[in-house]
């Protein structure tokens, strides 16, 4: 499944169907990983992540008409997660879900059989890909004025296939709208 261009250095081939991606340290990165596939028609589910709402999902690029939100799956977490993995292209799972190692193995197996992708918050034993945000820094604020415009993330990427860990720096949440308007103004003033 395709990724936004800014994320391609993390996973150059895109999200592999039937895989599990473990993300530690950034809910925004998790949602961003699913955004392009969602935009291109894939169905997505967010399970056990009550802090992620429709506004955040839409801002991150998810198609709300193809999104299922289950913020509190309760005691039916295994059944809910299984149904989402079975019926959705991409399923995001929160870190605090009560899933045993056996539950996780069964979900991985279902994802492989169905050709869906699981993006899990926090460590996941046997994940095909592990992304750990080691550093995050926001830019854009001046001395008490302005607004946050972009965030630099340094992500450690470990793949079961490659073995070695590599570090990638990406810019997430880049807001170039102010720069574009400013550049247009400067061009108009100079001309």
Coordinates of C-alpha atoms in Angstrom, one line a residue:
X1 CA 0.0 0.0 0.0
X2 CA 1.3 3.4 -0.8
X3 CA 2.7 5.9 1.7
X4 CA 2.8 9.7 1.5
X5 CA 6.0 10.9 -0.1
X6 CA 7.3 12.4 3.1
X7 CA 7.2 8.9 4.7
X8 CA 8.8 6.9 1.9
X9 CA 12.3 7.1 3.4
X10 CA 10.9 5.1 6.3
X11 CA 9.4 2.3 4.2
X12 CA 10.5 2.8 0.6
X13 CA 8.3 -0.1 -0.7
X14 CA 5.2 1.1 1.1
X15 CA 3.1 -0.9 3.6
X16 CA 3.3 -4.6 2.7
X17 CA -0.1 -6.4 2.8
X18 CA -0.2 -9.1 5.5
X19 CA 2.3 -7.3 7.7
X20 CA 2.5 -5.8 11.2
X21 CA 4.2 -2.5 11.8
X22 CA 5.0 -1.5 15.4
X23 CA 5.2 2.2 16.1
X24 CA 6.6 3.5 19.4
X25 CA 6.5 7.2 20.4
X26 CA 4.1 8.8 17.9
X27 CA 0.4 8.4 17.3
X28 CA 0.6 11.0 14.6
X29 CA 3.1 8.8 12.7
X30 CA 0.8 5.8 13.0
X31 CA -2.1 7.7 11.5
X32 CA 0.1 9.3 8.8
X33 CA 1.2 5.8 7.7
X34 CA -2.4 4.9 6.9
X35 CA -3.3 8.2 5.3
X36 CA -2.3 7.7 1.7
X37 CA -3.9 4.2 1.4
X38 CA -7.1 5.7 2.9
X39 CA -7.0 8.6 0.5
X40 CA -6.7 6.1 -2.4
X41 CA -9.7 4.1 -1.2
X42 CA -8.6 1.7 1.4
X43 CA -10.7 1.1 4.5
X44 CA -9.2 1.9 7.9
X45 CA -10.0 1.2 11.5
X46 CA -8.7 2.8 14.7
X47 CA -9.2 0.6 17.8
X48 CA -8.4 1.4 21.4
X49 CA -7.1 4.9 20.7
X50 CA -9.7 7.3 22.3
X51 CA -7.5 10.3 21.9
X52 CA -7.7 10.0 18.1
X53 CA -10.9 11.5 16.9
X54 CA -12.4 12.4 13.5
X55 CA -10.8 15.8 13.4
X56 CA -7.3 14.5 14.0
X57 CA -7.9 11.6 11.5
X58 CA -9.1 14.0 8.8
X59 CA -6.3 16.4 9.4
X60 CA -3.8 13.6 9.1
X61 CA -5.4 12.6 5.7
X62 CA -7.7 9.7 6.5
X63 CA -10.9 9.5 4.4
X64 CA -13.6 9.7 7.0
X65 CA -16.1 7.9 4.8
X66 CA -13.9 4.8 4.9
X67 CA -12.9 5.0 8.6
X68 CA -14.2 3.0 11.6
X69 CA -13.4 4.3 15.1
X70 CA -13.7 2.0 18.1
X71 CA -12.2 4.1 20.9
X72 CA -13.2 1.7 23.7
X73 CA -13.6 -1.9 22.6
X74 CA -14.0 -3.1 26.2
X75 CA -14.0 -6.8 27.0
X76 CA -14.6 -7.6 23.3
X77 CA -11.2 -6.3 22.2
X78 CA -10.0 -9.6 20.6
X79 CA -13.3 -9.9 18.6
X80 CA -13.3 -6.3 17.6
X81 CA -9.7 -6.3 16.5
X82 CA -10.2 -9.5 14.6
X83 CA -13.3 -8.2 12.8
X84 CA -11.4 -5.0 11.9
X85 CA -8.3 -7.0 10.6
X86 CA -10.7 -9.2 8.6
X87 CA -12.7 -6.4 7.1
X88 CA -10.4 -3.4 6.8
X89 CA -7.3 -2.8 4.8
X90 CA -5.4 -1.1 7.6
X91 CA -6.1 -1.5 11.3
X92 CA -4.5 0.8 13.9
X93 CA -4.4 -0.8 17.4
X94 CA -3.8 1.2 20.6
X95 CA -1.0 0.4 23.1
X96 CA -3.3 -0.4 26.1
X97 CA -5.4 -3.1 24.5
X98 CA -5.6 -6.3 26.6
X99 CA -4.1 -8.6 24.0
X100 CA -2.1 -11.7 25.0
X101 CA 0.8 -12.9 22.9
X102 CA -1.4 -15.6 21.6
X103 CA -4.0 -13.0 20.6
X104 CA -1.4 -11.0 18.8
X105 CA -0.1 -14.1 16.9
X106 CA -3.7 -14.9 15.8
X107 CA -4.2 -11.3 14.6
X108 CA -0.9 -11.5 12.7
X109 CA -2.0 -14.7 11.0
X110 CA -5.4 -13.2 10.1
X111 CA -3.7 -10.1 8.6
X112 CA -1.4 -12.3 6.6
X113 CA -4.4 -14.4 5.3
X114 CA -6.6 -11.4 4.5
X115 CA -3.8 -9.2 3.1
X116 CA -4.5 -6.4 5.6
X117 CA -2.0 -4.3 7.6
X118 CA -1.8 -3.9 11.3
X119 CA -0.2 -0.7 12.7
X120 CA 0.3 -1.3 16.4
X121 CA 1.1 1.3 19.0
X122 CA 4.0 0.1 21.2
X123 CA 6.1 -3.1 21.0
X124 CA 4.7 -6.1 19.2
X125 CA 6.6 -9.3 19.3
X126 CA 7.2 -10.6 15.8
X127 CA 6.3 -7.4 14.0
X128 CA 7.7 -7.2 10.4
X129 CA 8.7 -3.6 10.9
X130 CA 9.5 -1.6 14.1
X131 CA 9.5 2.2 14.0
X132 CA 10.7 3.9 17.2
X133 CA 10.6 7.7 17.4
X134 CA 13.8 8.6 19.1
X135 CA 13.6 12.4 18.9
X136 CA 10.8 14.9 18.1
X137 CA 11.2 18.6 17.8
X138 CA 8.6 21.2 16.7
X139 CA 9.5 24.3 14.8
X140 CA 7.6 27.5 14.0
X141 CA 7.2 29.4 17.2
X142 CA 9.1 32.6 17.7
X143 CA 9.7 34.4 20.9
X144 CA 6.1 34.1 22.2
X145 CA 4.4 34.4 18.8
X146 CA 3.7 32.4 15.7
X147 CA 2.4 28.8 15.5
X148 CA 3.8 25.3 15.3
X149 CA 4.5 24.7 11.6
X150 CA 6.4 21.4 11.4
X151 CA 7.9 18.6 13.4
X152 CA 11.2 16.8 12.8
X153 CA 11.2 13.2 13.8
X154 CA 14.2 10.9 14.0
X155 CA 12.9 7.4 13.6
X156 CA 14.8 4.1 14.2
X157 CA 13.6 1.6 11.6
X158 CA 14.2 -2.1 12.2
X159 CA 13.0 -4.7 9.7
X160 CA 12.8 -8.4 10.3
X161 CA 14.0 -8.8 6.7
X162 CA 17.0 -6.5 6.9
X163 CA 17.9 -7.0 10.5
X164 CA 20.0 -3.9 11.0
X165 CA 18.5 -0.7 12.5
X166 CA 18.7 2.5 10.4
X167 CA 17.8 6.0 11.5
X168 CA 15.7 8.2 9.3
X169 CA 14.9 11.9 9.8
X170 CA 11.5 13.0 8.4
X171 CA 9.5 16.2 8.6
X172 CA 5.9 15.6 9.7
X173 CA 3.1 18.2 9.9
X174 CA 4.9 20.6 7.5
X175 CA 2.7 23.6 7.0
X176 CA 4.0 25.4 3.9
X177 CA 0.8 27.4 3.4
X178 CA 2.3 30.5 5.1
X179 CA 5.5 30.2 3.1
X180 CA 3.6 29.9 -0.2
X181 CA 1.6 33.0 0.5
X182 CA 4.7 34.8 1.7
X183 CA 6.6 33.7 -1.4
X184 CA 3.8 34.9 -3.7
X185 CA 3.7 38.3 -1.9
X186 CA 7.5 38.7 -2.3
X187 CA 7.3 37.8 -6.0
X188 CA 4.5 40.3 -6.4
X189 CA 6.4 43.1 -4.6
X190 CA 9.6 42.4 -6.6
X191 CA 7.8 42.3 -9.9

